[in-house]
């Protein structure tokens, strides 16, 4: 029967899918949002911080109603080497005023809220349903298949995350991403009192901190650690290249335990209780793993499209997911106005993405993944930096040495070649 | 008669509740009464410290035990007991729930511990919550205060030299709208798992019924017994129900518990919590059993169990 | 054609409950909710009976307004209608209150032949609400049922009860209440169409005011403490050396000899 057809079916109620569903439903379309989890967000994880700009475009002043943890006031980057660490610590209180720069948040609540917004706007949300395949008619995507059931739609939006089955089924991407294209993330949420969180990170009120770690925590493998302060807990985790983990036979859970026990972290989480543990993949290969973004009757958004930027000092995925979900919704609205859901018409999506920060930023940092694949970034440089600065601060009655001399000594010690240093320095400055 | 009332399906649980009842009654300065199904039992209960026995007349053919509910309720309305303790067999639970509803009073089901608050003359009762993840303490604001108590929570009352009491015959149970058409008594072939020093527990991770042999072999070299999780007994029916451990099954306290393909959900863990050492074998490194275990072995049980058997044999030189 | 009521409860998922080891307070802020495990069997049984014999199935729950998501979940499992007895006051009810509220919401308001409850709820596991509800409604009940047959034309059910001392098959005149064990059936996993269909099914909202009664608790909870367990939580792999380490430790601890 005809009534069983939706204008759009969105697969996955993560930030990308819920944003698209929200916008389409608000525009009056009949929208179905399908989520395999028992509720939106139950299985979703991320590090812990979302940059606000993208969502603010879709839901202005969203912070007045969204379940958020803390507005980030303090950014820290820490290099680790054994007992040494070097931290760059930057506080900017303007970040904690509207339009807040970024927020820490917990996905279970946030995703449920955003999906709830879509539902409120009139989208139909079906949880506990896994989409298994696409309905193809005349070579065009015409709906979805879940178990025994088929459901037709003018257009399907794949928002099903890093392993996107839907993009594969649509033939937009060959197979699941290869190990070198993804990072494995593991995270624990550690409960502390709100006062302890604020005190330990020097935060006033409900301000938050975001801290990234490079060095020992990944045993020199490509990746890093992250720490975000929530209201009354800390999100702590690691992201390590899946390929390197495999090669070195390390288990991410063991690495995380070691990281927690290290003298740099242990005091920060002392007395805390682990209330949540999760693991998830992160697309890491940037534009290198971007599938075809659209075809007849289908669009690919968020992680499914590989829209994640991991620069070591910045991890961004949520804002890309939201902005790409919004761009997809706009493309669908145009297509609907013309009643044309062909590849050509839906190509508008790519245009919208190019006009927005999504493809612009990914393009700008195109080379970053390769740069970050350089081993030295994760072992030798942290060693060098911590060694140098610790040397500067060390007074031990030894011969005085100028800064340059100290630096030269440390470079020698870290075993980095001059050519490499110059090359990496130049590349780094250009790419990041 | 007011005071503390005891009701259980059979002799042992009645005597267990009696010992608790006598204790509370003494503190309250009231008497203890028990229901009995035969005059022989009535005598014994009196010998063991009961002040009054209410003798329930035999049921007509086809009447289930629960047909006594109206009789019990009637007696309670007439005599106003302070406390009614009921043995938490399945029938006991139904009787208790219905009697409490009829008497408009509170019932603490599955009460695992109780004491008397002397000042308020109130029972302070403990029970498990959330599958055993928490212990809830409750008091009953209405009268009588009722609780169902699992078997073996208390020691049995012992005969007290020359104790006297009265036996009172109760009216017959009214006809019941529920008729028993068939009874199949349990053929009790299973071992008493609660006595075992070592328990090897089979979970649903064991893929086929035949593969329980793996667990049996491990139990064999350790001189232990095989137990299981609830679904293995109830859904799959691979092992008798007397062997499943957990909040609704048996509670065990062995020296060594080894869970083989057991997820370790809280309802299960509640039954093995008091084991001296817990070992968990599971291929999912995030399985909850590892939170509850002293030694967790992450991997395929089909690989691990034979290795374990081999190592144990080597170590014990068998 | 039996008119069936299935009672279900919306409970915290106990697997999500964490505890603070020092204070032994439960940490409940990140728990998910679900339909109580055995109530899925209750709903499934009701729906299977309807599929076989016709009639109707209404799902009923007593909860706070926040439990609204339970309706879609329950309705996607087959009942054609839900009765949502909800009020902000219906938080942490004791079983006697729940039974009394259910009785007030059902008696004279919903026509029924059979009420099906779970053996016990996953959170309280009091195993009371079923039989207590039967008593309040003045109807017979059979508890711990693992096989249920509706006898067409005779207005009765035959139920097999699984009890400590064996099996007991009883014949029960309707209207009656049954509480079911999990081995009675395997609850279906709702399909997409069933989930979508659920959103269109009718829901009767019943508030405390509609019931024109008050419901006082009989039991008062004076404390809830997490059951903590000190365990070493050492982890090993399947490597033979690791297994040997475990065996050595167990021997040292004196638990194998
Ligand atoms: C360890 C880690 C740390 C991160 N840190 C940050 C950070 O600090 N800041 C940041 O901005 N980003 C971070 N990210 C990236 C961010 O999490 C993702 O970019 C973002 O979640 C992408 O959103 P999405 O909606 O595209 O996909 P997801 O959030 O993955 O949502 C996909 C949804 O689709 C559902 N689904 C999948 N398959 C199916 C199917 N077949 N049928 C139905 N439903 C399906 C899933 O259940 C899920 O709900 C991090 C990621 C990881 C792994
Ligand atoms: C009110 C209530 C009361 C309950 N009472 C009890 C009770 O008293 N006792 C009880 O046991 N349960 C009880 N349960 C059920 C309980 O919640 C769990 O569902 C049950 O204990 C799970 O049993 P399981 O671990 O055997 O099965 P599953 O949960 O299916 O777990 C199987 C495990 O085996 C692992 N596995 C699979 N294959 C392998 C392999 N090849 N090698 C290694 N590992 C493998 C899996 O990773 C998984 O963790 C109760 C539930 C409720 C709601
Ligand atoms: N709040 C509720 N709403 C509807 N049914 C309930 C509720 N609480 C309990 N029940 C039913 O009563 C059964 C036993 O619950 P309990 O007495 O809490 O163990 C459950 O399996 C449900 O079928």
PDB file of C-alpha atoms and ligand atoms in Angstrom, chain B residues 109, chain C residues 6-10 36 38-39 42 60-63 93 95 98 102 116-131 179, ligand 3:
ATOM      1  CA  UNK B 109       9.375 -11.359  49.756  1.00  0.00           C
TER       2      UNK B 109
ATOM      3  CA  UNK C   6      -0.763  -8.675  29.905  1.00  0.00           C
ATOM      4  CA  UNK C   7       0.899  -6.825  32.796  1.00  0.00           C
ATOM      5  CA  UNK C   8       4.339  -5.448  32.189  1.00  0.00           C
ATOM      6  CA  UNK C   9       6.728  -3.278  34.119  1.00  0.00           C
ATOM      7  CA  UNK C  10       9.294  -0.782  32.833  1.00  0.00           C
ATOM      8  CA  UNK C  36      11.060  -6.468  32.664  1.00  0.00           C
ATOM      9  CA  UNK C  38       9.754 -12.140  32.226  1.00  0.00           C
ATOM     10  CA  UNK C  39       7.022  -9.693  31.256  1.00  0.00           C
ATOM     11  CA  UNK C  42       3.860 -12.672  29.578  1.00  0.00           C
ATOM     12  CA  UNK C  60      -1.100  -2.613  30.994  1.00  0.00           C
ATOM     13  CA  UNK C  61       1.552  -0.948  33.065  1.00  0.00           C
ATOM     14  CA  UNK C  62       1.701   1.213  36.159  1.00  0.00           C
ATOM     15  CA  UNK C  63       4.507   3.758  35.972  1.00  0.00           C
ATOM     16  CA  UNK C  93       5.778   1.711  44.498  1.00  0.00           C
ATOM     17  CA  UNK C  95       4.096  -4.412  45.353  1.00  0.00           C
ATOM     18  CA  UNK C  98       1.107  -1.734  42.368  1.00  0.00           C
ATOM     19  CA  UNK C 102      -3.696  -2.340  38.739  1.00  0.00           C
ATOM     20  CA  UNK C 116      -1.022 -12.742  32.500  1.00  0.00           C
ATOM     21  CA  UNK C 117       1.860 -11.524  34.655  1.00  0.00           C
ATOM     22  CA  UNK C 118       5.534 -12.387  34.765  1.00  0.00           C
ATOM     23  CA  UNK C 119       6.853 -14.654  37.492  1.00  0.00           C
ATOM     24  CA  UNK C 120       8.554 -11.651  39.051  1.00  0.00           C
ATOM     25  CA  UNK C 121       9.818  -8.255  38.012  1.00  0.00           C
ATOM     26  CA  UNK C 122      13.506  -7.879  37.173  1.00  0.00           C
ATOM     27  CA  UNK C 123      14.041  -5.085  39.691  1.00  0.00           C
ATOM     28  CA  UNK C 124      12.011  -6.009  42.773  1.00  0.00           C
ATOM     29  CA  UNK C 125      11.479  -9.673  41.987  1.00  0.00           C
ATOM     30  CA  UNK C 126       8.863  -9.682  44.705  1.00  0.00           C
ATOM     31  CA  UNK C 127       6.731 -12.279  42.900  1.00  0.00           C
ATOM     32  CA  UNK C 128       3.747 -10.644  44.528  1.00  0.00           C
ATOM     33  CA  UNK C 129       1.909  -8.390  42.131  1.00  0.00           C
ATOM     34  CA  UNK C 130       0.358 -11.252  40.137  1.00  0.00           C
ATOM     35  CA  UNK C 131      -1.242 -13.235  42.970  1.00  0.00           C
ATOM     36  CA  UNK C 179       2.035 -15.838  36.252  1.00  0.00           C
TER      37      UNK C 179
HETATM   38  N1  LIG D   3       4.285  -1.477  37.693  1.00  0.00           N
HETATM   39  C1  LIG D   3       3.745  -2.556  37.125  1.00  0.00           C
HETATM   40  N2  LIG D   3       2.886  -2.424  36.097  1.00  0.00           N
HETATM   41  C2  LIG D   3       2.313  -3.518  35.526  1.00  0.00           C
HETATM   42  N3  LIG D   3       2.582  -4.780  35.921  1.00  0.00           N
HETATM   43  C3  LIG D   3       3.435  -4.953  36.935  1.00  0.00           C
HETATM   44  C4  LIG D   3       4.068  -3.865  37.596  1.00  0.00           C
HETATM   45  N4  LIG D   3       4.865  -4.359  38.563  1.00  0.00           N
HETATM   46  C5  LIG D   3       4.762  -5.701  38.497  1.00  0.00           C
HETATM   47  N5  LIG D   3       3.897  -6.063  37.519  1.00  0.00           N
HETATM   48  C6  LIG D   3       3.526  -7.443  37.114  1.00  0.00           C
HETATM   49  O1  LIG D   3       3.675  -8.301  38.223  1.00  0.00           O
HETATM   50  C7  LIG D   3       4.694  -9.258  38.004  1.00  0.00           C
HETATM   51  C8  LIG D   3       5.434  -9.535  39.286  1.00  0.00           C
HETATM   52  O2  LIG D   3       6.075  -8.380  39.775  1.00  0.00           O
HETATM   53  P1  LIG D   3       6.778  -8.321  41.213  1.00  0.00           P
HETATM   54  O3  LIG D   3       5.739  -8.639  42.213  1.00  0.00           O
HETATM   55  O4  LIG D   3       7.283  -6.919  41.325  1.00  0.00           O
HETATM   56  O5  LIG D   3       7.872  -9.333  41.178  1.00  0.00           O
HETATM   57  C9  LIG D   3       5.531  -8.665  36.903  1.00  0.00           C
HETATM   58  O6  LIG D   3       6.188  -9.691  36.181  1.00  0.00           O
HETATM   59  C10 LIG D   3       4.478  -7.942  36.067  1.00  0.00           C
HETATM   60  O7  LIG D   3       3.787  -8.835  35.225  1.00  0.00           O
END
